[in-house]
Coordinates of C-alpha atoms in Angstrom, one line a residue:
M16 CA -21.6 32.8 -54.0
K17 CA -23.9 30.7 -56.0
I18 CA -24.9 32.3 -59.2
T19 CA -27.3 31.5 -62.2
I20 CA -25.6 32.8 -65.9
I21 CA -28.5 32.2 -68.3
G22 CA -26.6 32.0 -71.6
T23 CA -23.6 30.9 -72.6
G24 CA -22.7 32.8 -75.4
Y25 CA -19.3 35.1 -75.6
V26 CA -20.3 37.1 -72.3
G27 CA -22.1 34.6 -70.2
L28 CA -19.2 31.6 -70.7
V29 CA -16.3 34.4 -69.8
T30 CA -18.3 35.8 -67.0
G31 CA -19.5 32.4 -65.7
A32 CA -15.7 31.0 -66.0
C33 CA -13.9 34.3 -64.4
F34 CA -16.5 33.9 -61.8
A35 CA -15.8 30.5 -61.0
E36 CA -12.3 30.9 -61.1
M37 CA -12.8 32.9 -58.0
G38 CA -14.5 30.1 -55.9
N39 CA -17.8 31.1 -56.9
H40 CA -20.7 28.0 -57.2
I41 CA -21.5 29.1 -61.2
T42 CA -24.3 27.3 -63.2
C43 CA -24.5 28.2 -67.1
I44 CA -27.5 27.9 -68.7
D45 CA -28.8 27.7 -71.9
I46 CA -31.4 26.0 -74.2
D47 CA -29.3 24.6 -76.8
K48 CA -28.4 21.0 -75.5
V49 CA -26.0 20.5 -78.2
K50 CA -24.0 23.2 -76.8
I51 CA -24.7 22.5 -73.4
D52 CA -23.2 18.7 -74.0
K53 CA -20.3 19.4 -75.2
L54 CA -19.9 22.3 -72.1
K55 CA -20.3 19.8 -70.0
K56 CA -17.0 18.0 -71.9
G57 CA -14.9 21.4 -71.9
I58 CA -15.3 21.8 -75.2
I59 CA -16.6 25.4 -75.7
P60 CA -17.9 27.0 -79.1
I61 CA -16.0 30.0 -79.3
Y62 CA -11.9 31.1 -79.6
E63 CA -11.1 33.2 -76.5
R64 CA -7.6 33.1 -75.5
G65 CA -7.2 31.2 -71.8
L66 CA -10.8 30.2 -71.5
Q67 CA -10.5 26.5 -72.7
K68 CA -8.2 26.2 -70.1
M69 CA -9.8 27.7 -67.4
V70 CA -13.6 26.6 -68.1
N71 CA -11.6 22.9 -67.9
Q72 CA -9.8 23.6 -64.4
N73 CA -13.3 25.0 -63.4
I74 CA -15.4 21.9 -64.1
E75 CA -12.5 19.7 -62.4
H76 CA -12.5 22.0 -59.3
G77 CA -16.4 21.6 -59.2
N78 CA -17.0 25.5 -59.5
L79 CA -18.7 25.4 -62.9
F80 CA -21.5 23.6 -63.9
F81 CA -23.9 23.5 -67.3
D82 CA -27.9 22.7 -68.0
T83 CA -30.6 23.5 -70.2
V84 CA -33.6 23.7 -67.0
A85 CA -33.3 26.7 -65.1
T86 CA -35.3 26.4 -62.2
D87 CA -33.4 24.6 -59.8
A88 CA -30.5 26.9 -60.1
I89 CA -32.1 30.2 -60.4
N90 CA -34.0 29.2 -56.8
Q91 CA -30.4 28.0 -55.4
S92 CA -28.9 31.0 -56.6
E93 CA -28.1 34.4 -54.9
L94 CA -27.8 36.3 -57.9
V95 CA -29.3 35.4 -61.7
F96 CA -27.2 36.6 -64.5
I97 CA -28.8 37.5 -68.0
A98 CA -26.1 37.4 -70.7
V99 CA -28.3 36.5 -73.7
G100 CA -28.0 38.1 -77.0
T101 CA -29.7 41.4 -78.2
P102 CA -29.3 41.2 -81.8
M103 CA -29.5 44.0 -84.3
G104 CA -32.8 44.3 -85.7
E105 CA -34.3 45.4 -88.9
D106 CA -34.1 48.7 -87.8
G107 CA -31.0 48.9 -86.3
S108 CA -32.1 48.4 -82.4
A109 CA -31.4 46.1 -80.3
D110 CA -33.8 43.4 -80.0
L111 CA -35.2 42.5 -77.0
Q112 CA -36.9 39.6 -77.4
H113 CA -34.7 36.8 -75.8
V114 CA -33.8 38.8 -72.6
I115 CA -38.0 39.4 -72.7
A116 CA -38.1 35.6 -72.6
V117 CA -35.5 35.1 -70.0
A118 CA -37.0 37.6 -67.6
K119 CA -40.5 36.1 -68.2
E120 CA -38.9 32.5 -67.4
I121 CA -37.3 34.2 -63.8
G122 CA -40.9 35.2 -63.0
Q123 CA -42.2 31.5 -63.6
S124 CA -39.3 30.1 -62.1
M125 CA -38.5 31.6 -58.6
D126 CA -39.8 30.9 -55.1
K127 CA -38.0 33.8 -53.8
D128 CA -36.8 37.5 -53.4
M129 CA -34.5 37.6 -56.3
M130 CA -32.0 39.7 -58.0
V131 CA -31.4 40.1 -61.3
V132 CA -28.3 41.1 -62.8
N133 CA -28.6 42.1 -67.1
K134 CA -24.9 41.8 -68.5
S135 CA -26.6 41.7 -71.8
T136 CA -25.9 45.0 -73.9
V137 CA -29.3 46.5 -73.7
P138 CA -30.8 49.9 -74.6
V139 CA -31.4 52.6 -72.0
G140 CA -35.1 51.6 -69.9
T141 CA -33.9 47.7 -70.5
A142 CA -33.8 47.2 -66.6
K143 CA -37.2 48.9 -66.1
I144 CA -38.6 46.2 -68.8
V145 CA -37.3 43.3 -67.2
Q146 CA -38.3 44.1 -64.3
D147 CA -42.3 45.0 -65.5
E148 CA -41.7 41.9 -67.2
I149 CA -41.0 39.7 -64.4
E150 CA -43.7 41.2 -61.8
T151 CA -46.3 40.4 -64.5
V152 CA -45.3 37.2 -64.1
L153 CA -45.6 37.0 -60.6
K154 CA -48.7 38.9 -60.7
Q155 CA -50.3 36.3 -62.9
R156 CA -49.0 33.3 -60.6
G157 CA -50.4 35.0 -57.2
V158 CA -47.4 35.0 -55.5
A159 CA -45.7 38.4 -54.1
F160 CA -42.0 37.6 -54.3
K161 CA -39.5 40.9 -54.6
V162 CA -37.0 41.3 -57.6
E163 CA -34.9 43.9 -58.3
V164 CA -33.2 44.1 -61.9
I165 CA -29.7 45.2 -61.6
S166 CA -27.4 46.3 -64.9
N167 CA -23.9 45.4 -65.1
P168 CA -22.9 46.1 -68.9
E169 CA -19.4 44.2 -69.8
F170 CA -16.6 45.9 -71.2
L171 CA -15.0 43.0 -72.5
K172 CA -12.0 42.8 -75.3
E173 CA -12.5 40.1 -77.4
G174 CA -9.2 37.7 -77.5
V175 CA -8.6 39.5 -74.3
A176 CA -11.7 38.8 -72.6
V177 CA -10.8 36.9 -69.8
A178 CA -7.6 39.2 -69.1
D179 CA -9.8 42.1 -68.8
F180 CA -12.9 40.3 -66.9
M181 CA -9.9 39.2 -64.4
Q182 CA -8.3 42.9 -63.6
P183 CA -10.8 45.3 -64.6
D184 CA -10.5 48.8 -65.6
R185 CA -13.9 49.5 -64.2
V186 CA -16.8 47.6 -63.2
V187 CA -20.1 49.7 -63.9
V188 CA -23.0 48.7 -61.6
G189 CA -26.9 50.4 -61.7
A190 CA -29.3 49.9 -59.4
K191 CA -31.8 51.4 -57.0
S192 CA -30.9 49.8 -53.2
E193 CA -27.7 49.4 -51.0
E194 CA -28.6 46.0 -50.4
A195 CA -28.3 45.4 -54.5
F196 CA -24.9 47.4 -54.2
D197 CA -23.6 45.4 -51.4
I198 CA -24.0 42.2 -52.9
M199 CA -22.2 43.0 -56.0
R200 CA -19.7 44.4 -54.3
R201 CA -18.8 41.2 -52.9
L202 CA -19.1 39.8 -56.2
Y203 CA -16.0 41.7 -57.6
K204 CA -14.1 42.7 -54.3
P205 CA -11.7 39.5 -55.8
F206 CA -10.9 41.1 -58.5
M207 CA -10.3 44.8 -57.2
A208 CA -7.8 43.8 -54.6
K209 CA -4.9 46.6 -55.5
N210 CA -8.1 48.9 -56.5
D211 CA -10.9 50.2 -56.0
R212 CA -12.6 50.5 -59.5
F213 CA -16.5 50.1 -58.5
I214 CA -18.3 52.9 -59.9
A215 CA -22.0 52.8 -58.6
M216 CA -24.6 54.9 -60.7
D217 CA -28.4 54.1 -61.9
T218 CA -29.7 51.9 -64.0
A219 CA -29.9 54.2 -67.0
S220 CA -26.9 55.3 -66.7
S221 CA -25.2 52.4 -66.6
E222 CA -26.8 51.2 -69.6
M223 CA -25.7 54.1 -71.1
T224 CA -22.6 53.8 -69.9
K225 CA -22.2 50.9 -72.1
Y226 CA -23.4 52.1 -75.3
A227 CA -21.2 55.4 -75.1
A228 CA -18.2 54.0 -74.7
N229 CA -18.2 51.7 -77.7
A230 CA -19.6 54.9 -80.1
M231 CA -16.6 56.9 -78.5
L232 CA -14.3 54.2 -79.4
A233 CA -15.9 53.7 -82.9
T234 CA -15.7 57.4 -83.6
K235 CA -12.2 57.3 -82.9
I236 CA -11.4 54.6 -85.6
S237 CA -13.8 56.4 -88.0
F238 CA -12.2 59.6 -87.0
I239 CA -8.7 58.2 -88.2
N240 CA -9.8 56.7 -91.3
E241 CA -11.6 59.5 -92.4
V242 CA -8.0 61.4 -91.9
A243 CA -6.3 58.7 -93.2
N244 CA -8.4 59.0 -96.7
I245 CA -8.0 62.8 -96.6
C246 CA -4.0 62.3 -96.3
E247 CA -4.5 60.0 -99.4
A248 CA -5.6 62.7 -101.1
V249 CA -3.4 65.5 -100.3
G250 CA 0.0 63.5 -100.4
A251 CA 0.5 63.2 -96.3
D252 CA 1.5 59.9 -94.6
V253 CA -1.4 58.9 -91.8
N254 CA 1.6 57.0 -89.8
E255 CA 3.6 60.2 -89.5
V256 CA -0.4 61.7 -88.7
R257 CA -0.8 59.4 -86.0
R258 CA 2.1 60.0 -84.4
G259 CA 2.3 63.4 -83.9
I260 CA -1.3 63.9 -82.6
G261 CA -1.1 60.6 -80.5
S262 CA 1.7 62.2 -78.7
D263 CA -1.0 64.5 -76.9
S264 CA -1.6 63.1 -73.7
R265 CA -5.2 64.5 -74.5
I266 CA -5.7 62.6 -78.0
G267 CA -3.4 59.5 -76.9
Y268 CA -2.8 56.4 -79.3
S269 CA -5.3 53.9 -78.5
F270 CA -7.6 53.3 -81.2
I271 CA -6.3 55.5 -83.5
Y272 CA -4.8 52.8 -86.1
P273 CA -6.3 53.1 -89.7
G274 CA -7.4 50.4 -91.4
A275 CA -10.2 48.4 -93.2
G276 CA -12.8 49.3 -90.6
Y277 CA -14.0 48.1 -87.6
G278 CA -16.4 45.3 -87.1
G279 CA -17.1 42.5 -84.7
S280 CA -20.1 41.7 -82.5
C281 CA -19.9 45.0 -80.7
F282 CA -19.2 48.3 -82.4
P283 CA -21.4 48.0 -85.7
K284 CA -24.5 46.7 -83.7
D285 CA -23.9 49.3 -80.7
V286 CA -23.4 52.8 -82.7
Q287 CA -26.3 51.4 -84.8
A288 CA -28.4 50.8 -81.2
L289 CA -27.5 54.2 -80.2
I290 CA -28.7 55.9 -83.3
K291 CA -32.2 54.5 -83.2
T292 CA -32.4 55.0 -79.5
A293 CA -31.7 58.8 -80.0
Q294 CA -34.0 58.7 -82.9
D295 CA -36.9 57.2 -81.0
H296 CA -36.4 60.3 -78.6
Q297 CA -36.5 62.7 -81.0
Y298 CA -32.8 63.4 -81.5
T299 CA -30.4 63.4 -84.4
P300 CA -27.1 61.9 -84.0
H301 CA -25.2 63.6 -86.5
I302 CA -22.0 62.5 -85.1
L303 CA -22.7 59.1 -84.6
E304 CA -24.3 59.0 -88.2
A305 CA -21.2 59.9 -89.4
V306 CA -19.5 57.3 -87.9
E307 CA -21.4 54.6 -89.0
K308 CA -21.2 55.9 -92.5
V309 CA -17.2 56.2 -92.3
N310 CA -16.9 53.0 -91.0
K311 CA -19.2 51.4 -93.9
K312 CA -17.2 53.2 -96.7
Q313 CA -14.0 52.3 -95.3
K314 CA -14.7 48.6 -95.8
E315 CA -14.5 49.2 -99.8
V316 CA -11.1 50.9 -99.6
L317 CA -8.9 47.5 -99.8
G318 CA -11.2 46.5 -103.1
A319 CA -11.2 49.8 -104.3
K320 CA -7.3 50.0 -104.0
I321 CA -7.0 46.4 -105.3
N322 CA -8.8 47.3 -108.4
R323 CA -7.5 50.5 -109.7
Y324 CA -3.6 48.4 -109.4
F325 CA -5.1 45.6 -111.9
D326 CA -6.7 48.6 -114.3
G327 CA -10.4 47.7 -113.2
N328 CA -9.7 43.9 -114.6
L329 CA -9.8 41.0 -112.0
I330 CA -11.2 38.8 -114.0
G331 CA -8.7 35.4 -113.1
K332 CA -6.8 37.5 -111.0
T333 CA -5.6 35.2 -107.5
I334 CA -5.6 37.4 -104.6
A335 CA -3.8 35.9 -101.3
L336 CA -5.4 37.0 -98.1
W337 CA -3.8 37.0 -94.7
G338 CA -7.0 37.4 -91.9
L339 CA -10.4 36.8 -91.9
A340 CA -11.0 37.7 -88.2
F341 CA -12.6 41.4 -87.5
K342 CA -9.7 41.2 -84.8
P343 CA -6.3 39.0 -84.0
D344 CA -6.9 36.3 -81.1
T345 CA -10.6 35.5 -82.2
D346 CA -12.6 33.7 -84.6
D347 CA -15.5 36.2 -84.4
M348 CA -16.1 37.5 -88.2
R349 CA -19.4 39.3 -87.3
D350 CA -19.3 42.6 -89.3
A351 CA -15.3 41.7 -90.5
S352 CA -14.4 44.0 -93.3
S353 CA -12.7 40.7 -94.8
I354 CA -16.4 39.9 -95.8
T355 CA -16.5 42.8 -97.9
L356 CA -13.7 42.1 -99.4
V357 CA -13.7 39.2 -100.3
K358 CA -17.5 39.3 -102.0
Y359 CA -16.0 42.6 -104.0
L360 CA -13.3 40.0 -105.1
V361 CA -14.7 37.0 -106.4
N362 CA -17.9 39.3 -108.1
Q363 CA -15.0 41.0 -109.5
G364 CA -13.9 37.7 -111.0
A365 CA -10.9 37.1 -108.5
K366 CA -10.2 33.8 -106.8
V367 CA -9.7 34.4 -103.4
V368 CA -7.2 32.2 -101.3
A369 CA -7.8 33.0 -97.5
Y370 CA -5.4 31.7 -94.5
D371 CA -6.7 32.2 -90.4
P372 CA -5.2 31.1 -87.6
E373 CA -8.8 30.3 -85.6
A374 CA -11.1 32.1 -88.6
I375 CA -11.3 29.4 -91.7
E376 CA -14.0 27.0 -89.9
V377 CA -16.5 29.6 -89.5
A378 CA -15.7 31.2 -93.1
Q379 CA -16.9 27.9 -94.6
E380 CA -19.6 27.1 -92.4
Y381 CA -21.3 30.4 -92.5
Y382 CA -20.0 33.5 -93.8
F383 CA -18.8 32.3 -97.2
K384 CA -20.9 28.8 -97.0
N385 CA -21.8 28.3 -100.9
L386 CA -19.7 30.8 -102.5
E387 CA -17.5 30.1 -105.0
G388 CA -14.0 31.7 -105.9
I389 CA -12.7 31.2 -102.4
T390 CA -10.7 28.3 -101.1
Y391 CA -8.6 28.0 -97.8
V392 CA -5.2 26.9 -96.6
T393 CA -3.8 25.7 -93.0
D394 CA -0.7 27.5 -93.7
K395 CA 0.2 31.1 -94.5
Y396 CA 3.2 30.9 -97.2
E397 CA 0.9 28.6 -98.7
A398 CA -1.8 31.0 -100.0
L399 CA 0.6 33.4 -101.7
Q400 CA 1.5 30.8 -103.9
G401 CA 1.2 31.9 -107.5
A402 CA -0.7 34.8 -106.3
D403 CA -1.2 37.9 -108.4
A404 CA -1.1 39.9 -104.8
M405 CA -1.4 39.8 -100.8
V406 CA -4.1 41.3 -98.8
L407 CA -3.1 41.7 -95.2
V408 CA -6.7 42.5 -93.2
T409 CA -5.8 41.3 -90.1
E410 CA -3.4 42.0 -87.6
W411 CA -2.1 38.7 -86.0
K412 CA 1.1 38.2 -84.2
E413 CA 2.4 35.8 -86.8
F414 CA 1.5 38.2 -89.7
R415 CA 4.0 41.1 -88.3
S416 CA 7.5 39.6 -89.2
P417 CA 7.2 37.7 -92.1
D418 CA 10.0 36.4 -94.3
F419 CA 9.3 38.5 -97.6
N420 CA 11.9 37.0 -99.3
D421 CA 10.0 33.6 -99.1
I422 CA 6.8 35.9 -100.0
K423 CA 8.5 37.3 -102.8
T424 CA 9.3 33.8 -104.4
K425 CA 5.9 32.7 -103.7
L426 CA 4.1 35.7 -105.4
S427 CA 3.8 36.0 -109.2
N428 CA 3.5 39.8 -108.7
P429 CA 5.4 41.2 -105.9
V430 CA 2.8 43.8 -104.6
I431 CA 1.5 43.7 -100.7
F432 CA -2.2 45.5 -99.8
D433 CA -1.7 46.1 -96.3
G434 CA -5.3 47.1 -94.8
R435 CA -3.5 47.6 -91.5
N436 CA -0.2 49.8 -92.3
Q437 CA 2.1 46.9 -90.7
Y438 CA 4.8 47.0 -92.3
D439 CA 8.0 49.4 -93.1
A440 CA 7.2 51.0 -96.8
I441 CA 11.0 51.8 -97.2
E442 CA 12.3 48.1 -96.5
L443 CA 9.4 46.8 -98.9
V444 CA 10.3 49.0 -102.0
K445 CA 14.2 48.4 -100.9
K446 CA 13.2 44.6 -101.8
G447 CA 11.4 45.0 -104.7
F448 CA 7.7 45.2 -103.7
T449 CA 5.1 47.4 -104.6
Y450 CA 3.3 48.3 -101.4
F451 CA 0.2 49.8 -100.8
Q452 CA -0.8 51.2 -96.9
I453 CA -3.8 52.8 -95.9
G454 CA -3.8 56.8 -96.0
V455 CA -0.3 57.3 -97.5
G456 CA -0.3 59.4 -100.5

C-alpha cells in the first residue's frame, strides 16, 4: 500500500518505519529540510529502541522515503496520515495550527478522492474540523473530490514504541464508512496475525479514547503518589501497600509505582487538554484537575527531601544526579521531574553533576541551556566523585544493580535519595548508607 505520512516527529517516524517494515511504500514528509536530509542518510532525530535499525533497513530496501514536498506523494497514495505535533496552548488546550495547516495543504494538493487519517493526538471533534478545512479548500479550487477523515490514535509507549506498534494491544479506528474501515483493516492486518484487535467506532469516540486512556494512566500514577505521601505522614511503607493493593486483579500492578511525578510528551499535555475540553463544554473535571495538581506537587518532593536533610542549606553542596529523561529508554525530557529538581537545587545554591545514558545532549542544548550550576559526565560513577549526595531520578536498567561499595567510596557523604524506589532499604542501611525513598515513613 502506498502511504504518505506528514510529520516526522516521534509518532510520524515510528509509524512510517513500522508500516514500511511490513512492505508498504511509505513517504514521510516534513518542512524541516535539515531533518529530512539527515533522515535520508538514516540519521534519526530521536532515540527509540530499534528505530534506527528499522529506518536504515527500509531505506535500503526501497520501502521508506523522505521528502519536503507533499504534492506528488499525496496523489500517489491510498492513504495520507497526519502526524504533526499538537503542542499545549497557553490555556491548556491542544494547539491545532499544524494539523489545520496540513489539512489545507492536502486540500490544495489532492487531485482525486482521498482518505485522510489523523494520527495526531487531537481533541474530540477534530476529524470534522480537518474535513471541513479540506472541503473548504476544494470548494475554493472549484473541484469536487470526496474526502473522508479517519481517526486512528496512537498508543505507543516511549522506549518501546516500535514493539508496541509491531504488536499492538489494540488498533482503534474511528470512521464513517465501511470503505474506510476496510482499508484500515487491510493496512493493520499484518500486525494482528494472531488476534484481531481492531476496534471500530465513530471518530469522536476514537478521539476521546486516546485522551481517556492517557488520563486513566496518569490518574493511577497520581493516586499512588498521593498514597505514598500519606504513607510517609503516618509511618507506613508505600512499597508494601503497593504489593497489597496490586495483588487485587481489579487493580493490578501497572502504573502504581510511586515516584517523582509523571512527565513526557503525552500525559501532562493530554490531561490538560481533556480538562480544557470538559471546561469548554461547561463541565468541571474534578478528578482530572486533582490528578494534575498532585503531579505538579509531586515533582517538588525530591527537592524538599534533599533540602530537609541538609537543614535548609544547600549552598555549596554537590548533588550527583542519575537520570534526566522522563523515563528510561528515551532521550525525551519534556515535563521530566528532573527539570523541576535541577532548577530547584541550582536556585538553592547547590551544584549538580548529572549523568543520563541518552538525554545529556538535549539537556545541554535545550532544557538547561545557559544554566549555571550543572555539569555533565559520561559515566554514572564519575558523577559521584566527592558529591554530598546521590539522587536517582530515572530508572534506567544500568542503575538497577550498581556497585554500592564503589558508590560509598566516591561519595563524600553516603546518602542516596531514590526517586523511583529502586533499591533495598535494609541492604543499603546495612552498608552504611542514609537512604530515602518516596512514601516510606
